[in-house]
Every structure is written in structure tokens, then in C-alpha cells.
CSV table of C-alpha atoms in Angstrom, one decimal:
chain,number,residue,atom,x,y,z
A,56,MET,CA,95.7,108.1,93.0
A,57,GLU,CA,96.0,106.1,90.2
A,58,PRO,CA,95.8,107.6,86.7
A,59,GLU,CA,93.0,105.5,84.9
A,60,PRO,CA,94.5,103.7,81.9
A,61,GLN,CA,93.6,105.4,78.7
A,62,GLN,CA,91.0,103.7,76.6
A,63,THR,CA,91.5,103.0,72.9
A,64,VAL,CA,89.0,104.6,70.6
A,65,ARG,CA,88.3,103.3,67.4
A,66,THR,CA,86.2,105.1,65.0
A,67,SER,CA,85.3,103.3,60.9
A,68,LEU,CA,85.2,106.7,58.8
A,69,PRO,CA,88.5,107.1,56.8
A,70,GLY,CA,90.4,110.3,56.9
A,71,ALA,CA,89.8,110.5,53.1
A,72,VAL,CA,85.9,110.5,53.7
A,73,ARG,CA,86.3,113.6,56.3
A,74,ALA,CA,88.6,115.2,53.5
A,75,ALA,CA,85.8,114.7,50.8
A,76,VAL,CA,83.4,116.3,53.1
A,77,ALA,CA,85.5,119.2,53.8
A,78,ASP,CA,86.3,119.7,49.6
A,79,SER,CA,82.0,119.4,49.5
A,80,LEU,CA,81.7,122.1,51.7
A,81,ALA,CA,84.5,125.0,51.1
A,82,ALA,CA,82.6,126.7,48.9
A,83,VAL,CA,79.8,126.9,51.9
A,84,ASP,CA,82.8,128.0,54.3
A,85,ALA,CA,83.5,130.8,52.3
A,86,GLU,CA,80.3,131.9,51.5
A,87,LEU,CA,79.2,131.5,55.3
A,88,ALA,CA,82.2,134.0,55.7
A,89,ARG,CA,81.9,135.8,52.9
A,90,ARG,CA,78.4,136.9,53.6
A,91,TYR,CA,78.3,137.0,57.4
A,92,PRO,CA,81.2,138.1,58.9
A,93,GLY,CA,79.6,139.4,62.5
A,94,ASP,CA,79.9,142.0,64.1
A,95,PRO,CA,82.3,144.7,62.3
A,96,GLY,CA,83.9,145.4,65.4
A,97,THR,CA,83.0,149.6,65.7
A,98,ARG,CA,80.8,151.7,67.6
A,99,GLN,CA,77.4,151.8,66.6
A,100,PRO,CA,76.0,155.6,67.4
A,101,VAL,CA,72.5,155.3,69.8
A,102,HIS,CA,71.2,158.0,67.2
A,103,THR,CA,71.5,159.8,64.1
A,104,VAL,CA,70.4,164.0,63.8
A,105,TYR,CA,69.2,164.7,60.6
A,106,VAL,CA,69.6,168.1,59.5
A,107,PRO,CA,68.5,170.3,56.1
A,108,ALA,CA,71.7,171.1,54.1
A,109,ASP,CA,70.8,174.8,54.1
A,110,LEU,CA,70.6,174.9,57.7
A,111,VAL,CA,73.7,173.2,59.1
A,112,THR,CA,76.6,175.2,60.1
A,113,ALA,CA,79.7,174.7,62.1
A,114,GLY,CA,77.6,175.2,65.6
A,115,THR,CA,74.9,172.9,65.0
A,116,VAL,CA,75.9,170.3,67.4
A,117,ARG,CA,77.0,172.5,70.2
A,118,ASP,CA,73.3,174.5,69.2
A,119,TRP,CA,71.9,171.3,70.2
A,120,GLY,CA,73.2,170.4,73.0
A,121,ASP,CA,73.0,174.0,74.5
A,122,GLN,CA,69.3,174.0,73.1
A,123,ALA,CA,68.6,170.6,75.0
A,124,LEU,CA,70.2,171.7,78.1
A,125,ALA,CA,67.5,174.4,78.1
A,126,ALA,CA,65.1,172.8,77.6
A,127,LEU,CA,65.8,169.9,80.6
A,128,ASP,CA,66.4,173.5,82.9
A,129,ARG,CA,63.0,174.8,81.7
A,130,HIS,CA,60.9,171.8,82.1
A,131,ALA,CA,62.4,169.4,84.1
A,132,PRO,CA,65.6,171.3,86.3
A,133,ASP,CA,66.8,168.3,88.6
A,134,ALA,CA,67.3,164.7,88.5
A,135,GLY,CA,63.4,163.9,90.8
A,136,SER,CA,61.7,166.2,88.3
A,137,PHE,CA,63.0,164.5,85.2
A,138,ALA,CA,62.7,160.8,86.6
A,139,ALA,CA,59.5,161.7,87.7
A,140,VAL,CA,58.2,162.9,84.0
A,141,LEU,CA,59.7,159.2,82.4
A,142,GLY,CA,59.0,156.9,85.1
A,143,ILE,CA,62.8,156.3,85.7
A,144,PRO,CA,63.0,154.3,89.2
A,145,ASP,CA,64.1,156.5,91.7
A,146,GLU,CA,67.8,154.8,92.6
A,147,LEU,CA,68.8,155.6,88.4
A,148,ALA,CA,67.2,159.3,88.7
A,149,GLU,CA,70.4,160.5,89.9
A,150,PRO,CA,72.9,158.6,87.6
A,151,VAL,CA,70.6,159.1,84.8
A,152,HIS,CA,70.5,162.6,85.2
A,153,THR,CA,73.9,163.3,85.5
A,154,ARG,CA,75.2,161.8,83.4
A,155,VAL,CA,72.5,162.8,80.2
A,156,ARG,CA,73.4,166.3,81.5
A,157,ALA,CA,77.0,165.5,81.1
A,158,LYS,CA,77.1,164.2,77.7
A,159,LEU,CA,74.9,166.9,76.3
A,160,GLU,CA,77.8,168.9,77.5
A,161,ARG,CA,80.8,166.4,75.9
A,162,GLU,CA,79.2,164.8,73.3
A,163,PRO,CA,75.1,165.8,72.1
A,164,VAL,CA,75.4,164.5,69.1
A,165,GLU,CA,77.2,160.9,68.4
A,166,ASP,CA,76.1,161.0,64.3
A,167,LEU,CA,74.9,163.6,62.3
A,168,ARG,CA,73.4,163.6,58.9
A,169,ILE,CA,73.3,167.0,56.7
A,170,ASP,CA,70.2,165.9,54.4
A,171,PHE,CA,69.8,166.7,50.7
A,172,GLU,CA,66.6,165.1,50.4
A,173,ASP,CA,63.1,165.4,52.3
A,174,GLY,CA,65.1,167.9,55.0
A,175,TYR,CA,66.1,169.9,51.7
A,176,GLY,CA,64.3,169.4,49.1
A,177,PRO,CA,64.6,170.7,45.4
A,178,ARG,CA,66.8,173.3,44.5
A,179,PRO,CA,68.0,175.1,41.7
A,180,ASP,CA,71.5,173.3,40.9
A,181,ALA,CA,74.2,175.7,41.7
A,182,GLU,CA,72.8,176.4,45.4
A,183,GLU,CA,72.8,173.0,45.6
A,184,ASP,CA,76.6,172.4,44.3
A,185,ALA,CA,77.5,174.9,46.7
A,186,ALA,CA,76.0,173.0,49.5
A,187,ALA,CA,77.7,170.0,48.9
A,188,ALA,CA,80.8,172.1,48.9
A,189,ARG,CA,79.9,173.6,51.8
A,190,ALA,CA,78.9,170.8,53.5
A,191,ALA,CA,82.4,168.9,53.1
A,192,GLY,CA,84.2,171.8,54.2
A,193,LEU,CA,81.8,172.3,57.6
A,194,ILE,CA,83.0,168.3,58.5
A,195,ALA,CA,86.3,167.8,57.1
A,196,ALA,CA,86.6,171.0,59.1
A,197,ALA,CA,85.5,169.8,62.2
A,198,ARG,CA,87.3,166.7,61.8
A,199,ALA,CA,90.2,168.8,62.2
A,200,ASP,CA,89.6,171.4,65.5
A,201,GLY,CA,87.8,168.1,67.0
A,202,THR,CA,84.6,169.3,67.0
A,203,ALA,CA,82.9,166.7,65.0
A,204,PRO,CA,80.4,164.7,66.0
A,205,PRO,CA,81.9,160.5,66.0
A,206,TYR,CA,79.7,159.9,62.8
A,207,ALA,CA,78.7,162.4,59.8
A,208,GLY,CA,77.9,162.8,56.2
A,209,ILE,CA,75.0,163.1,53.9
A,210,ARG,CA,71.9,162.2,53.2
A,211,MET,CA,71.7,162.2,49.2
A,212,LYS,CA,68.9,162.2,46.6
A,213,CYS,CA,67.5,158.6,45.7
A,214,LEU,CA,68.6,157.1,42.6
A,215,GLU,CA,64.8,157.0,41.3
A,216,ALA,CA,65.0,158.5,37.5
A,217,ALA,CA,64.0,162.1,38.5
A,218,VAL,CA,66.4,163.1,40.8
A,219,ARG,CA,69.0,160.4,39.8
A,220,ASP,CA,72.2,162.8,38.4
A,221,ARG,CA,71.2,165.3,41.0
A,222,GLY,CA,71.4,162.8,43.5
A,223,ILE,CA,75.1,161.6,41.8
A,224,ARG,CA,76.4,164.9,41.7
A,225,THR,CA,75.8,165.8,45.6
A,226,LEU,CA,77.4,162.9,46.1
A,227,ASP,CA,80.5,163.6,44.0
A,228,ILE,CA,80.9,167.1,44.8
A,229,PHE,CA,81.0,166.1,48.8
A,230,LEU,CA,83.4,163.2,48.2
A,231,THR,CA,85.3,165.0,46.2
A,232,GLY,CA,85.5,168.2,48.6
A,233,LEU,CA,86.5,165.9,51.6
A,234,MET,CA,89.7,164.8,49.2
A,235,ALA,CA,90.5,168.3,48.7
A,236,ALA,CA,90.5,168.8,52.4
A,237,GLY,CA,92.8,166.0,53.4
A,238,GLY,CA,90.6,162.6,52.7
A,239,LEU,CA,88.0,161.1,53.8
A,240,PRO,CA,87.4,161.1,57.1
A,241,ASP,CA,87.3,158.1,59.8
A,242,GLY,CA,83.1,158.0,60.7
A,243,LEU,CA,82.0,159.5,57.2
A,244,VAL,CA,78.4,157.9,57.0
A,245,LEU,CA,76.4,157.9,53.5
A,246,THR,CA,72.5,157.2,53.4
A,247,LEU,CA,71.0,156.4,50.4
A,248,PRO,CA,67.6,157.0,50.4
A,249,LYS,CA,64.3,155.6,48.7
A,250,VAL,CA,65.2,152.3,47.6
A,251,THR,CA,63.4,150.2,46.0
A,252,TYR,CA,65.2,147.7,43.8
A,253,ALA,CA,68.5,145.7,44.8
A,254,GLU,CA,69.9,147.4,41.1
A,255,GLN,CA,70.1,150.5,42.6
A,256,VAL,CA,72.1,149.2,45.5
A,257,THR,CA,74.8,148.0,42.8
A,258,ALA,CA,74.4,151.0,41.1
A,259,MET,CA,75.5,153.2,44.3
A,260,ALA,CA,78.5,150.9,45.0
A,261,ARG,CA,79.6,151.2,41.9
A,262,LEU,CA,79.8,154.8,42.1
A,263,CYS,CA,81.7,154.5,45.2
A,264,GLY,CA,84.0,152.0,43.7
A,265,GLU,CA,84.8,154.5,40.5
A,266,PHE,CA,85.7,157.4,43.3
A,267,GLU,CA,87.9,155.1,44.7
A,268,LYS,CA,89.5,154.3,41.3
A,269,ALA,CA,89.6,157.9,40.3
A,270,HIS,CA,91.4,158.8,43.7
A,271,GLY,CA,93.3,155.9,44.2
A,272,LEU,CA,91.4,154.9,47.5
A,273,ALA,CA,91.8,151.1,48.7
A,274,PRO,CA,88.9,149.0,47.3
A,275,GLY,CA,86.3,149.0,49.8
A,276,ARG,CA,87.0,152.1,51.7
A,277,ILE,CA,83.0,154.1,50.9
A,278,GLY,CA,80.2,152.5,52.5
A,279,PHE,CA,76.6,153.5,52.8
A,280,GLU,CA,73.7,153.2,55.0
A,281,ILE,CA,70.2,151.2,53.0
A,282,GLN,CA,67.4,153.1,53.9
A,283,ILE,CA,64.2,151.4,54.1
A,284,GLU,CA,61.3,153.2,53.1
A,285,THR,CA,59.5,151.5,50.7
A,286,THR,CA,57.6,148.3,50.6
A,287,GLN,CA,58.9,147.2,47.7
A,288,ALA,CA,62.1,147.3,50.3
A,289,ILE,CA,60.9,144.6,52.5
A,290,LEU,CA,58.5,142.2,49.8
A,291,GLY,CA,59.5,142.0,46.1
A,292,PRO,CA,57.4,141.7,43.3
A,293,ASP,CA,57.8,137.9,43.1
A,294,GLY,CA,57.6,137.2,47.0
A,295,ARG,CA,60.8,137.4,47.8
A,296,ALA,CA,62.4,140.1,51.1
A,297,THR,CA,64.1,142.1,49.0
A,298,VAL,CA,66.3,144.0,51.9
A,299,ALA,CA,68.4,140.7,51.8
A,300,ARG,CA,69.3,141.3,48.2
A,301,MET,CA,70.1,144.5,48.7
A,302,ILE,CA,72.7,143.6,51.1
A,303,ASP,CA,74.1,141.2,48.6
A,304,ALA,CA,73.7,144.7,45.7
A,305,ALA,CA,75.9,146.2,48.2
A,306,GLY,CA,79.1,143.6,47.3
A,307,GLY,CA,80.0,144.3,51.8
A,308,ARG,CA,79.9,148.2,51.0
A,309,ALA,CA,76.1,147.9,53.1
A,310,THR,CA,77.1,149.4,57.0
A,311,GLY,CA,73.5,149.9,58.2
A,312,LEU,CA,69.7,149.7,57.5
A,313,HIS,CA,67.8,152.6,58.4
A,314,TYR,CA,63.9,152.4,58.9
A,315,GLY,CA,61.8,155.4,57.8
A,316,THR,CA,58.8,155.9,59.5
A,317,PHE,CA,57.1,157.9,57.6
A,318,ASP,CA,57.8,156.8,54.2
A,319,TYR,CA,56.9,153.5,54.7
A,320,SER,CA,54.0,153.5,56.7
A,321,ALA,CA,52.6,156.3,53.9
A,322,SER,CA,53.5,153.3,51.6
A,323,CYS,CA,51.2,151.0,53.2
A,324,GLY,CA,48.5,153.4,53.5
A,325,VAL,CA,48.6,154.2,57.3
A,326,GLY,CA,46.9,157.4,57.9
A,327,ALA,CA,49.1,160.1,59.3
A,328,ALA,CA,47.5,159.9,62.9
A,329,HIS,CA,48.4,156.1,62.9
A,330,GLN,CA,52.3,157.0,61.4
A,331,SER,CA,54.5,155.6,64.3
A,332,MET,CA,57.9,153.5,65.1
A,333,ASP,CA,55.4,150.8,66.7
A,334,HIS,CA,52.4,150.4,64.1
A,335,PRO,CA,52.3,147.0,63.2
A,336,VAL,CA,53.5,147.7,59.9
A,337,ALA,CA,56.6,149.2,61.3
A,338,ASP,CA,57.2,146.1,63.3
A,339,HIS,CA,56.8,143.8,60.5
A,340,ALA,CA,59.1,145.7,58.3
A,341,LYS,CA,61.9,146.0,61.2
A,342,ALA,CA,61.4,142.5,61.7
A,343,VAL,CA,62.5,141.1,58.1
A,344,MET,CA,65.3,143.9,58.0
A,345,GLN,CA,66.4,142.2,61.7
A,346,VAL,CA,66.6,138.8,59.8
A,347,ALA,CA,68.3,139.7,56.8
A,348,ALA,CA,70.9,141.8,58.5
A,349,ALA,CA,71.7,139.0,61.7
A,350,GLY,CA,75.6,137.9,61.4
A,351,THR,CA,76.0,139.9,58.4
A,352,GLY,CA,77.8,143.1,59.6
A,353,VAL,CA,75.2,145.9,58.9
A,354,ARG,CA,73.4,147.6,61.8
A,355,LEU,CA,69.9,147.9,61.9
A,356,SER,CA,68.8,152.0,62.8
A,357,ASP,CA,64.7,152.4,63.6
A,358,GLY,CA,62.9,155.7,62.3
A,359,SER,CA,61.7,158.6,64.2
A,360,THR,CA,58.9,160.3,66.1
A,361,ASN,CA,57.8,163.7,64.7
A,362,VAL,CA,56.1,164.5,68.0
A,363,LEU,CA,58.2,167.7,69.5
A,364,PRO,CA,59.0,168.5,72.7
A,365,VAL,CA,58.1,172.1,72.1
A,366,GLY,CA,55.7,174.5,73.7
A,367,PRO,CA,54.4,175.1,77.2
A,368,THR,CA,55.9,172.5,80.3
A,369,GLU,CA,52.9,170.1,79.6
A,370,ARG,CA,52.8,169.5,76.1
A,371,VAL,CA,56.9,169.1,76.5
A,372,HIS,CA,56.2,166.4,79.7
A,373,ASP,CA,53.8,164.5,77.1
A,374,ALA,CA,55.9,164.6,73.7
A,375,TRP,CA,59.0,163.7,76.0
A,376,ARG,CA,57.3,160.6,77.4
A,377,LEU,CA,56.1,159.3,74.2
A,378,HIS,CA,59.8,159.8,72.8
A,379,HIS,CA,61.3,157.8,76.0
A,380,ARG,CA,59.0,155.1,75.3
A,381,LEU,CA,59.4,154.6,72.2
A,382,VAL,CA,63.0,154.3,72.3
A,383,ARG,CA,63.0,151.6,75.0
A,384,ARG,CA,60.8,150.0,72.3
A,385,SER,CA,63.6,149.9,70.1
A,386,LEU,CA,66.2,148.9,72.6
A,387,ALA,CA,64.4,146.2,73.8
A,388,ARG,CA,63.7,144.9,70.4
A,389,ALA,CA,67.9,145.2,69.5
A,390,TYR,CA,67.4,148.4,67.6
A,391,HIS,CA,70.3,149.9,69.0
A,392,GLN,CA,69.8,153.2,67.1
A,393,GLY,CA,67.5,155.5,65.9
A,394,TRP,CA,66.5,159.3,64.4
A,395,ASP,CA,66.3,162.5,66.2
A,396,MET,CA,64.6,165.0,64.5
A,397,HIS,CA,64.6,168.0,67.4
A,398,PRO,CA,66.9,168.7,70.1
A,399,GLY,CA,64.4,168.8,72.4
A,400,HIS,CA,64.6,164.9,71.4
A,401,LEU,CA,68.3,164.3,73.0
A,402,PRO,CA,67.8,164.5,76.7
A,403,THR,CA,65.3,161.3,76.1
A,404,ARG,CA,66.8,159.6,73.9
A,405,TYR,CA,70.0,159.5,76.0
A,406,ALA,CA,67.8,159.1,79.8
A,407,ALA,CA,66.0,155.7,77.7
A,408,VAL,CA,69.4,154.3,76.7
A,409,TYR,CA,71.1,155.2,79.7
A,410,ALA,CA,68.5,154.0,82.6
A,411,PHE,CA,68.6,151.1,79.8
A,412,TYR,CA,72.0,150.2,80.2
A,413,ARG,CA,72.4,151.0,83.9
A,414,GLU,CA,69.0,149.0,84.8
A,415,GLY,CA,70.5,145.6,83.2
A,416,LEU,CA,74.4,146.2,84.5
A,417,GLU,CA,74.3,143.8,87.6
A,418,ALA,CA,72.4,141.2,86.4
A,419,ALA,CA,74.4,141.1,83.2
A,420,ALA,CA,77.7,141.4,84.4
A,421,GLU,CA,76.3,138.8,87.1
A,422,ARG,CA,75.4,136.5,84.2
A,423,LEU,CA,78.7,136.7,82.3
A,424,ALA,CA,81.1,136.2,85.3
A,425,ALA,CA,79.8,133.2,86.2
A,426,TYR,CA,79.9,132.3,82.3
A,427,VAL,CA,83.8,132.7,82.0
A,428,ASP,CA,84.0,130.7,86.1
A,429,ARG,CA,82.1,127.9,84.2
A,430,THR,CA,79.3,128.5,87.2
A,431,ALA,CA,75.6,128.9,87.3
A,432,GLY,CA,76.6,131.9,89.8
A,433,PRO,CA,73.7,133.6,92.2
A,434,SER,CA,71.2,133.5,89.3
A,435,GLY,CA,71.5,129.8,88.8
A,436,VAL,CA,71.7,130.6,85.1
A,437,ALA,CA,73.9,128.3,83.1
A,438,ASP,CA,74.3,130.9,80.2
A,439,GLU,CA,75.4,129.4,76.5
A,440,PRO,CA,78.3,131.2,74.3
A,441,ALA,CA,75.5,132.8,72.4
A,442,THR,CA,74.1,134.4,75.7
A,443,ALA,CA,77.6,135.3,76.8
A,444,LYS,CA,78.2,137.2,73.2
A,445,ALA,CA,74.6,139.2,74.0
A,446,LEU,CA,75.7,140.3,77.5
A,447,SER,CA,79.4,141.2,76.7
A,448,GLY,CA,77.6,142.9,73.7
A,449,HIS,CA,75.0,144.7,76.1
A,450,LEU,CA,77.6,146.1,78.3
A,451,VAL,CA,80.2,146.9,75.4
A,452,ARG,CA,77.3,148.7,73.9
A,453,GLY,CA,77.0,150.2,77.3
A,454,LEU,CA,80.2,151.5,77.4
A,455,ASP,CA,80.4,153.2,74.2
A,456,CYS,CA,78.1,155.4,74.6
A,457,GLY,CA,78.8,156.8,78.2
A,458,ALA,CA,76.0,154.9,79.7
A,459,LEU,CA,78.4,152.6,81.7
A,460,ASP,CA,82.4,153.2,83.0
A,461,ALA,CA,85.0,150.9,82.2
A,462,ALA,CA,85.9,150.5,85.8
A,463,GLU,CA,83.0,149.3,87.3
A,464,VAL,CA,82.3,147.2,84.3
A,465,GLU,CA,85.4,145.7,85.3
A,466,ARG,CA,84.1,145.3,89.2
A,467,LEU,CA,81.5,143.6,88.4
A,468,THR,CA,82.8,141.6,85.9
A,469,GLY,CA,86.5,140.7,86.5
A,470,LEU,CA,86.6,141.9,82.3
A,471,GLY,CA,88.3,144.5,81.1
A,472,ARG,CA,87.5,146.2,77.6
A,473,ALA,CA,89.4,143.6,75.6
A,474,GLU,CA,88.3,140.3,76.6
A,475,LEU,CA,84.2,141.8,76.6
A,476,ASP,CA,85.2,142.8,72.9
A,477,ALA,CA,86.2,139.3,72.4
A,478,LEU,CA,83.3,137.6,74.4
A,479,ALA,CA,80.9,140.1,72.0
A,480,GLY,CA,82.6,139.0,68.9
A,481,ARG,CA,84.0,142.2,68.0
A,482,ALA,CA,87.3,141.8,65.6
A,483,ALA,CA,88.9,145.1,66.7
A,484,PRO,CA,88.4,147.6,69.6
A,485,ALA,CA,85.3,149.8,69.6
A,486,ALA,CA,86.3,153.5,68.1
A,487,PRO,CA,86.7,155.9,70.8
């Protein structure tokens, strides 16, 4: 068959016009790249565990795992009973239960925060000094012997006037102790609580920069999470979304926005009996956080429930069902992380996460494979690049937390981890 003759294409705009347009948008291009760099390309933990600084020990992570396993053995000793409590479909009961137990044995905590704020409270300076130095020693030792969770750090006191000096001193002692023990470890996380004004974030960024200068660290080495616990962090007195200004004020150091369920609810006047992750005021705050953080590389974390799975089996089951439902609700709303306040929350955290990713596995894999093959596939859905990014992101997060195995994902999609990372918009491989 003879090739068709190539048609002449005509244009009207001279090259000088295109060049002028490019020049006029150069500043915008640079601003977009700076403000919206996209996903940082690292693993995001599925939860954060907060432990008061005076209670944390070298054995805390293992102890939480052992307590969680004991709770399973006592209140839901097999896959069927555990699934029945939580309403997990029969076909997922065994794989979810098996993976939950394996996770609790291998890596019960993904992100540990040693708490010097509400969970610790005001203490004599000498006592908090010693606790901050001890926290640094515990984290450094755990990194050295391989027992540390993937992420760990501290929550300092906030930068409000009453506790500002104390918070800064604790931060300094902690970071200095880590440097003395060999340097800042990978997976270090710092949390700044009760932020009300962007200027407090600017001050935190300055503290990080000054510490880097003092120790010859690369600029930007130290990042931090911003805890959203006040109404002023969502809506400022000028009517603007303060949280967006806070991300900007961090100068690229903000790593996460963590929603504080109870402080924020209380600041809105919500009564204690109705303070919850699914209250309308919580949904509004998190929706604002979500839009402000989109594309910036700053991750979101939901809050926690204070209903603890303790006491007789019936009460534990009720608390498990509540926690499981709230975690699934968060995942469906793209809040891929939350807080856990008690070892008994770990079984339902991982059960909700694993069921969420496993039940979506085949559909996501089918659609992603069809997208790569440029077909609609058996589902009859023609996905766009943005949806393919979401599909691959779903699979990558499932792989990171242990809900999915690399072999089964590759079998279903025909894609290896590097290809999934690229489709998900991750600039680098996830942390192990």
C-alpha cells in the first residue's frame, strides 16, 4: 500500500510570539515547580503512634506489637471471628488476618512520635532536658541495632509564648543528641503542634535552618509536620485559608499536615460526646487541608479516636468496629495516615488498611494494565493519565504497607515497581 503524501501544515504565529509567551510565563513556570513539586517519592506511614516521653522505652515498639497480638488472641483468635467482628468479606478474612498478624510480629509501628506536648505536659526543666536527651539516645540506638520503626521523632511543645522557650530547648537537645550519636537518621520526623499563625511556621523553619548551619548540614535537611488543631490554622481573620500560607511559610520544609481531632473540635465548640474524626467540623477542616496540600508534596494525616479497645470482649469489639469504620472512611477520602493511641488499635488499623487495598487490587490492576496497553480492557473504562496515576498510587501504597506483594501486583499488571512508581508520579523509589 502506497503511503499517503505528507500534507503541508500552515501556521500563522511567528516564532517570536511563541518565545515572547514563554518569556512571559517563565516566572509562573518557576513558581509552579517550586510550590507544587508533586509527590516526594517516599513511603508514607499508615499511622503515627504517640507515646509520652516519660513512658517510652527501648522496648516500646515491640511491646505495642505484643499487646496487639495478645488482644487478637483473646478477643478474636482466628480469621473467621476477626472478620465477623469487623464485617470483612469471607474471601478476605484469611489473607487479611494472616497479614495483620505478620505485620504485628514484624513491624507493629510504622511511625513513632515521642511526645513532649499534651501527652507529657509541663515538667521541671531538668526533667524535660533529661527526657529529650534520652529520646535522642533511644532513637539512635534503635537505628543502630535495627529495631527502629521506619519513621520516628518527637512532638515538641508549640511556639506560643508560654511554652516557646521550652519547646525550642527540647528540640535543640534532641537534635544535638542525635548528631552526637552519629547524625540525623533517615526517617526522622518532627511535629510542631497547635500552630495558629504562619509566622510560627516561619520561626520553626528558621530554627531548623540555624541548626543546619551550626552542624554543617545541607540546607533543607530538616523538615517538620504542621499539626492542625486550631480554627485559626484553617481560616484566618482575613478570611483566607491559613493552612495554605503555612505550607508556603515552611519554605519547603513542611512534610505533613496532621489533623488534631480533639483540640480542633473543642476549638469549634463541639461537645466532648460528639468530638470525632467524622464530625462535620472535622470534614471541613480536612477538606481545606487536602486542597491546600494537593500537589505540594505535603502529606495528610487524619486524627484519632479516643475510644480505646479495653475491658471485656464485647466492649473491645465495639471499639474495634468503630476504629475500623473510621480508618476505612479516612482511606476512602484519601487520608492515608492517622493516629493510633493504644496497642489495641493496631489490629483494626492494619485490618482496615489491608482489606482496603486488597479488595481494590484486581480492579485497579485491570484498569492500569488496560491503560498501559491503550485499551479500555474488560472493565470498559478508558482511563486518563490522572486516573492511571491514582490507580498506580493505590497499588504502590498497598505494597509499601504490606497489604500487597510485588509478585502478585506484577502478575496482574505486568508492571514492576519502578514502572508503578513512575506512573504514580514518584520521583524516587519508596523507602523500604
